[in-house]
Amino acid sequence: MTNPSLPAWWFLGCHGGAGATTLTAAVPRGTDAWRYWPIPDPPATTNVVLVARSHASGLRAAQGAARQWASGALPTVRLLGLAVIADAPGRRPRPLRELLELISGGVPHVWELPWVEALRLGDPPDQIQLPAPFSALAADLHRLVPGGPHA
């Protein structure tokens, strides 16, 4: 049961600078969880998307958050997946690709979002043309949480 006073989903940054605030501006119906699990009183549930940068410390933070969820300690949280935002332009180094592959086995879905120079320069995400993976994330979330409280 979803609480109608909550957003359709929360973007939970796994570490500082993960990009949850940026995704909140780029993908309507979500809200930044400010690095805290949004835990409602039962029987309500919340939908959560973990957000991390693709550097080693960001991926390890995402792995830790995925472990917390998988432990069963968050029974009112429905994890939708992990959004990984590129920490640099270009291809990710092999060790980081392998770490993300390992982590992806512990979450329902992984969305890989590319580097966007305009975001680095401070352009608001809702005022620029974002690459297709951002639209795919939004479409998937709207499919996973149809209607939602703010439809």
Coordinates of N, CA and C in Angstrom, one line a residue:
M1 N 0.8 -1.2 0.0 CA 0.0 0.0 0.0 C 0.9 1.2 0.0
T2 N 0.6 2.1 -0.9 CA 1.4 3.3 -1.0 C 0.7 4.5 -0.4
N3 N 1.4 5.3 0.4 CA 0.9 6.4 1.1 C 0.7 7.6 0.1
P4 N -0.5 8.1 -0.2 CA -0.7 9.1 -1.2 C 0.0 10.4 -0.8
S5 N 0.4 10.6 0.4 CA 1.1 11.9 0.8 C 2.6 11.8 0.4
L6 N 3.1 10.6 0.0 CA 4.5 10.5 -0.4 C 4.7 10.7 -1.9
P7 N 5.9 11.0 -2.3 CA 6.2 11.0 -3.8 C 6.0 9.7 -4.4
A8 N 6.0 9.6 -5.7 CA 5.9 8.3 -6.4 C 7.1 7.5 -6.1
W9 N 8.3 8.1 -6.0 CA 9.5 7.4 -5.7 C 10.5 8.4 -5.1
W10 N 11.5 7.9 -4.4 CA 12.5 8.7 -3.8 C 13.8 8.4 -4.5
F11 N 14.6 9.4 -4.7 CA 16.0 9.2 -5.2 C 16.9 9.3 -4.0
L12 N 17.5 8.1 -3.6 CA 18.3 8.1 -2.4 C 19.8 8.1 -2.8
G13 N 20.5 9.2 -2.6 CA 21.9 9.3 -2.9 C 22.7 8.4 -1.9
C14 N 23.5 7.5 -2.4 CA 24.3 6.6 -1.6 C 25.5 7.3 -1.0
H15 N 25.8 8.5 -1.5 CA 27.0 9.2 -1.0 C 26.8 10.7 -1.4
G16 N 27.5 11.6 -0.8 CA 27.4 13.0 -1.2 C 27.8 13.2 -2.6
G17 N 27.1 14.0 -3.3 CA 27.4 14.3 -4.7 C 27.0 13.2 -5.7
A18 N 26.1 12.3 -5.3 CA 25.7 11.2 -6.1 C 24.9 11.6 -7.3
G19 N 24.1 12.6 -7.1 CA 23.2 13.1 -8.2 C 21.8 13.0 -8.0
A20 N 21.4 12.7 -6.8 CA 19.9 12.5 -6.4 C 19.2 13.8 -6.7
T21 N 19.7 14.9 -6.3 CA 19.1 16.2 -6.5 C 18.9 16.5 -8.0
T22 N 19.9 16.2 -8.8 CA 19.8 16.4 -10.2 C 18.7 15.5 -10.8
L23 N 18.7 14.2 -10.4 CA 17.6 13.4 -10.9 C 16.2 13.8 -10.5
T24 N 16.1 14.4 -9.3 CA 14.8 14.9 -8.8 C 14.3 16.0 -9.8
A25 N 15.3 16.9 -10.2 CA 14.9 17.9 -11.2 C 14.7 17.4 -12.6
A26 N 15.3 16.3 -12.9 CA 15.3 15.8 -14.3 C 14.1 14.8 -14.5
V27 N 13.7 14.1 -13.5 CA 12.6 13.1 -13.6 C 11.5 13.4 -12.7
P28 N 10.4 14.0 -13.3 CA 9.2 14.4 -12.4 C 8.6 13.2 -11.6
R29 N 8.0 13.5 -10.5 CA 7.3 12.6 -9.6 C 8.2 12.0 -8.5
G30 N 9.5 12.3 -8.6 CA 10.4 11.8 -7.6 C 10.9 12.9 -6.7
T31 N 11.4 12.5 -5.5 CA 11.9 13.5 -4.5 C 13.2 13.0 -4.0
D32 N 14.1 13.9 -3.7 CA 15.4 13.6 -3.1 C 15.2 13.1 -1.6
A33 N 15.8 12.0 -1.3 CA 15.7 11.4 0.1 C 16.8 11.9 1.0
W34 N 17.7 12.8 0.4 CA 18.8 13.4 1.2 C 19.6 12.3 2.0
R35 N 19.9 11.2 1.3 CA 20.8 10.2 1.8 C 20.2 9.4 3.0
Y36 N 18.9 9.5 3.2 CA 18.3 8.7 4.3 C 17.2 7.8 3.7
W37 N 17.1 6.6 4.1 CA 16.0 5.7 3.7 C 14.7 6.3 4.1
P38 N 13.8 6.5 3.2 CA 12.4 7.0 3.5 C 11.6 5.8 4.0
I39 N 11.4 5.7 5.3 CA 10.7 4.5 5.9 C 9.4 5.0 6.5
P40 N 8.3 4.6 5.8 CA 7.0 5.0 6.3 C 6.5 4.0 7.4
D41 N 5.5 4.3 8.1 CA 4.9 3.4 9.0 C 4.1 2.3 8.3
P42 N 4.3 1.1 8.7 CA 3.5 0.0 8.0 C 2.0 0.3 8.2
P43 N 1.2 -0.1 7.2 CA 1.5 -1.0 6.1 C 2.0 -0.2 4.8
A44 N 2.2 1.1 5.0 CA 2.6 1.9 3.8 C 3.9 1.5 3.3
T45 N 4.2 1.7 2.0 CA 5.5 1.4 1.4 C 6.0 2.6 0.7
T46 N 7.3 2.6 0.4 CA 7.8 3.7 -0.4 C 8.7 3.0 -1.5
N47 N 8.7 3.7 -2.6 CA 9.6 3.3 -3.8 C 10.9 4.0 -3.8
V48 N 12.0 3.3 -3.9 CA 13.3 4.0 -3.8 C 14.2 3.6 -5.0
V49 N 14.9 4.6 -5.5 CA 15.9 4.4 -6.5 C 17.2 4.9 -5.9
L50 N 18.2 3.9 -5.7 CA 19.5 4.3 -5.2 C 20.2 5.1 -6.3
V51 N 21.0 6.1 -5.9 CA 21.8 6.9 -6.9 C 23.2 6.9 -6.4
A52 N 24.1 6.7 -7.4 CA 25.6 6.7 -7.1 C 26.3 7.1 -8.3
R53 N 27.5 7.7 -8.1 CA 28.4 8.0 -9.1 C 29.2 6.7 -9.5
S54 N 29.8 6.7 -10.7 CA 30.4 5.5 -11.1 C 31.8 5.3 -10.7
H55 N 32.3 6.2 -9.8 CA 33.7 6.0 -9.3 C 33.7 4.9 -8.2
A56 N 34.9 4.4 -7.8 CA 35.0 3.3 -6.9 C 34.2 3.5 -5.6
S57 N 34.4 4.7 -5.0 CA 33.8 4.9 -3.7 C 32.3 5.1 -3.9
G58 N 31.8 5.6 -4.9 CA 30.4 5.7 -5.2 C 29.8 4.3 -5.4
L59 N 30.4 3.5 -6.1 CA 29.9 2.1 -6.3 C 29.9 1.3 -5.1
R60 N 31.0 1.5 -4.2 CA 31.0 0.8 -3.0 C 29.9 1.3 -2.0
A61 N 29.6 2.5 -2.1 CA 28.5 3.1 -1.3 C 27.2 2.5 -1.8
A62 N 27.0 2.4 -3.1 CA 25.8 1.7 -3.6 C 25.7 0.3 -3.2
Q63 N 26.8 -0.4 -3.2 CA 26.8 -1.8 -2.8 C 26.4 -1.9 -1.3
G64 N 26.9 -1.0 -0.5 CA 26.5 -1.0 0.9 C 25.0 -0.8 1.1
A65 N 24.4 0.2 0.3 CA 23.0 0.5 0.4 C 22.2 -0.7 -0.1
A66 N 22.6 -1.4 -1.1 CA 21.9 -2.5 -1.7 C 22.0 -3.7 -0.6
R67 N 23.1 -3.8 0.1 CA 23.1 -4.8 1.2 C 22.2 -4.5 2.3
Q68 N 22.1 -3.2 2.7 CA 21.1 -2.9 3.7 C 19.7 -3.3 3.3
W69 N 19.3 -3.0 2.1 CA 18.0 -3.3 1.6 C 17.8 -4.8 1.5
A70 N 18.8 -5.5 1.0 CA 18.7 -7.0 0.8 C 18.6 -7.7 2.2
S71 N 19.1 -7.1 3.2 CA 19.1 -7.7 4.6 C 17.7 -8.0 5.1
G72 N 16.7 -7.3 4.6 CA 15.4 -7.4 5.1 C 15.1 -6.4 6.2
A73 N 16.0 -5.6 6.5 CA 15.8 -4.6 7.5 C 14.9 -3.4 7.1
L74 N 14.5 -3.4 5.9 CA 13.7 -2.3 5.3 C 12.5 -2.8 4.7
P75 N 11.6 -3.5 5.4 CA 10.4 -4.2 4.8 C 9.4 -3.2 4.2
T76 N 9.4 -1.9 4.5 CA 8.5 -1.0 3.9 C 9.1 -0.3 2.7
V77 N 10.3 -0.7 2.3 CA 10.9 -0.1 1.1 C 10.9 -1.0 -0.1
R78 N 10.4 -0.5 -1.2 CA 10.4 -1.3 -2.4 C 11.5 -0.7 -3.3
L79 N 12.6 -1.4 -3.4 CA 13.8 -0.9 -4.2 C 13.5 -1.1 -5.7
L80 N 13.4 0.0 -6.4 CA 13.2 -0.1 -7.9 C 14.5 -0.4 -8.6
G81 N 15.6 0.1 -8.1 CA 16.9 -0.1 -8.8 C 17.9 0.9 -8.4
L82 N 19.0 0.9 -9.2 CA 20.1 1.7 -8.9 C 20.4 2.6 -10.2
A83 N 20.5 3.9 -10.0 CA 20.9 4.8 -11.1 C 22.3 5.1 -10.9
V84 N 23.2 4.8 -11.9 CA 24.6 5.1 -11.8 C 24.9 6.2 -12.7
I85 N 25.4 7.3 -12.2 CA 25.7 8.5 -13.0 C 27.2 8.5 -13.3
A86 N 27.6 8.6 -14.5 CA 29.0 8.6 -14.9 C 29.7 9.8 -14.1
D87 N 30.9 9.4 -13.6 CA 31.7 10.4 -12.9 C 32.7 11.1 -13.8
A88 N 32.8 10.7 -15.0 CA 33.7 11.3 -16.0 C 33.3 10.9 -17.4
P89 N 33.6 11.7 -18.4 CA 33.3 11.3 -19.7 C 34.1 10.0 -20.2
G90 N 33.6 9.3 -21.1 CA 34.3 8.2 -21.7 C 33.9 6.9 -21.1
R91 N 34.6 5.8 -21.5 CA 34.4 4.5 -21.1 C 34.9 4.3 -19.6
R92 N 34.1 3.6 -18.9 CA 34.5 3.2 -17.5 C 35.6 2.2 -17.4
P93 N 36.6 2.4 -16.6 CA 37.7 1.4 -16.5 C 37.1 0.0 -16.1
R94 N 37.9 -1.0 -16.5 CA 37.4 -2.4 -16.3 C 37.1 -2.7 -14.9
P95 N 38.0 -2.4 -13.9 CA 37.6 -2.7 -12.5 C 36.3 -2.1 -12.1
L96 N 36.0 -0.9 -12.5 CA 34.7 -0.3 -12.2 C 33.5 -1.0 -12.9
R97 N 33.7 -1.4 -14.1 CA 32.7 -2.1 -14.9 C 32.4 -3.5 -14.1
E98 N 33.5 -4.1 -13.7 CA 33.3 -5.4 -13.0 C 32.6 -5.2 -11.6
L99 N 32.9 -4.2 -10.9 CA 32.3 -3.9 -9.7 C 30.8 -3.6 -9.9
L100 N 30.5 -2.8 -10.9 CA 29.1 -2.5 -11.2 C 28.3 -3.8 -11.6
E101 N 29.0 -4.7 -12.3 CA 28.3 -5.9 -12.7 C 28.0 -6.8 -11.5
L102 N 28.9 -6.8 -10.5 CA 28.7 -7.5 -9.3 C 27.5 -6.9 -8.5
I103 N 27.5 -5.6 -8.4 CA 26.4 -4.9 -7.7 C 25.1 -5.1 -8.3
S104 N 25.1 -5.2 -9.7 CA 23.8 -5.3 -10.4 C 23.1 -6.6 -10.1
G105 N 23.8 -7.6 -9.6 CA 23.1 -8.8 -9.2 C 22.3 -8.7 -8.0
G106 N 22.5 -7.6 -7.2 CA 21.8 -7.4 -5.9 C 20.7 -6.4 -5.9
V107 N 20.4 -5.8 -7.1 CA 19.3 -4.8 -7.2 C 18.4 -5.2 -8.4
P108 N 17.1 -4.8 -8.3 CA 16.2 -5.2 -9.3 C 16.5 -4.6 -10.7
H109 N 17.1 -3.5 -10.8 CA 17.4 -2.8 -12.1 C 18.6 -1.9 -12.0
V110 N 19.3 -1.7 -13.0 CA 20.4 -0.7 -13.0 C 20.2 0.2 -14.3
W111 N 20.3 1.5 -14.0 CA 20.2 2.5 -15.1 C 21.6 3.1 -15.1
E112 N 22.3 3.1 -16.2 CA 23.6 3.8 -16.4 C 23.4 5.1 -17.2
L113 N 23.7 6.2 -16.5 CA 23.4 7.5 -17.0 C 24.8 8.1 -17.4
P114 N 24.9 8.7 -18.6 CA 26.2 9.2 -19.1 C 26.6 10.5 -18.5
W115 N 27.8 10.8 -18.7 CA 28.3 12.1 -18.3 C 27.6 13.2 -19.1
V116 N 27.3 14.3 -18.5 CA 26.6 15.4 -19.2 C 27.4 16.7 -18.8
E117 N 28.2 17.2 -19.7 CA 29.0 18.4 -19.4 C 28.2 19.6 -19.0
A118 N 27.0 19.8 -19.6 CA 26.2 20.9 -19.2 C 25.7 20.8 -17.7
L119 N 25.5 19.7 -17.2 CA 25.2 19.5 -15.8 C 26.4 19.9 -14.9
R120 N 27.6 19.5 -15.3 CA 28.8 19.9 -14.6 C 28.9 21.4 -14.5
L121 N 28.5 22.1 -15.6 CA 28.7 23.5 -15.7 C 27.6 24.3 -15.0
G122 N 26.6 23.5 -14.4 CA 25.6 24.2 -13.7 C 24.2 24.4 -14.4
D123 N 24.1 23.9 -15.6 CA 22.8 24.1 -16.3 C 21.8 23.3 -15.6
P124 N 20.6 23.8 -15.4 CA 19.5 23.1 -14.7 C 19.1 21.9 -15.6
P125 N 18.9 20.7 -15.0 CA 18.6 19.5 -15.8 C 17.3 19.6 -16.5
D126 N 16.3 20.4 -16.0 CA 15.0 20.5 -16.7 C 15.1 21.6 -17.8
Q127 N 16.2 22.2 -18.1 CA 16.3 23.2 -19.1 C 17.3 22.8 -20.2
I128 N 17.8 21.6 -20.2 CA 18.7 21.1 -21.3 C 18.2 19.8 -21.9
Q129 N 18.7 19.5 -23.0 CA 18.4 18.2 -23.7 C 19.3 17.2 -23.1
L130 N 18.7 16.3 -22.2 CA 19.5 15.2 -21.6 C 19.6 14.0 -22.6
P131 N 20.6 13.2 -22.5 CA 20.7 12.1 -23.3 C 19.6 11.0 -23.1
A132 N 19.4 10.2 -24.1 CA 18.3 9.2 -24.0 C 18.3 8.3 -22.8
P133 N 19.4 7.9 -22.2 CA 19.3 7.1 -21.0 C 18.5 7.8 -19.8
F134 N 18.4 9.1 -19.8 CA 17.6 9.8 -18.8 C 16.1 9.6 -19.1
S135 N 15.8 9.7 -20.3 CA 14.4 9.4 -20.7 C 14.0 8.0 -20.5
A136 N 14.9 7.1 -20.7 CA 14.7 5.7 -20.4 C 14.4 5.4 -18.9
L137 N 15.2 6.1 -18.1 CA 15.0 6.0 -16.7 C 13.6 6.5 -16.3
A138 N 13.3 7.6 -16.8 CA 11.9 8.2 -16.5 C 10.8 7.3 -17.0
A139 N 10.9 6.7 -18.2 CA 9.9 5.8 -18.7 C 9.8 4.6 -17.9
D140 N 11.0 4.0 -17.5 CA 10.9 2.8 -16.7 C 10.3 3.1 -15.3
L141 N 10.6 4.2 -14.7 CA 10.0 4.5 -13.4 C 8.5 4.7 -13.5
H142 N 8.1 5.4 -14.5 CA 6.6 5.6 -14.7 C 5.9 4.2 -15.0
R143 N 6.6 3.3 -15.6 CA 6.1 2.0 -15.9 C 6.0 1.2 -14.6
L144 N 7.1 1.3 -13.8 CA 7.2 0.5 -12.5 C 6.2 1.1 -11.5
V145 N 5.9 2.4 -11.5 CA 5.0 3.0 -10.5 C 3.9 3.7 -11.3
P146 N 3.1 3.0 -12.0 CA 2.0 3.6 -12.8 C 1.0 4.3 -11.9
G147 N 0.6 5.5 -12.4 CA -0.4 6.3 -11.7 C 0.3 7.0 -10.5
G148 N 0.8 6.2 -9.5 CA 1.4 6.8 -8.4 C 0.6 7.9 -7.7
P149 N 1.0 8.4 -6.6 CA 0.2 9.4 -5.9 C 0.2 10.8 -6.7
H150 N 1.2 11.1 -7.5 CA 1.2 12.4 -8.2 C 1.0 12.3 -9.7
A151 N 0.3 11.3 -10.1 CA 0.1 11.2 -11.6 C -0.8 12.2 -12.1

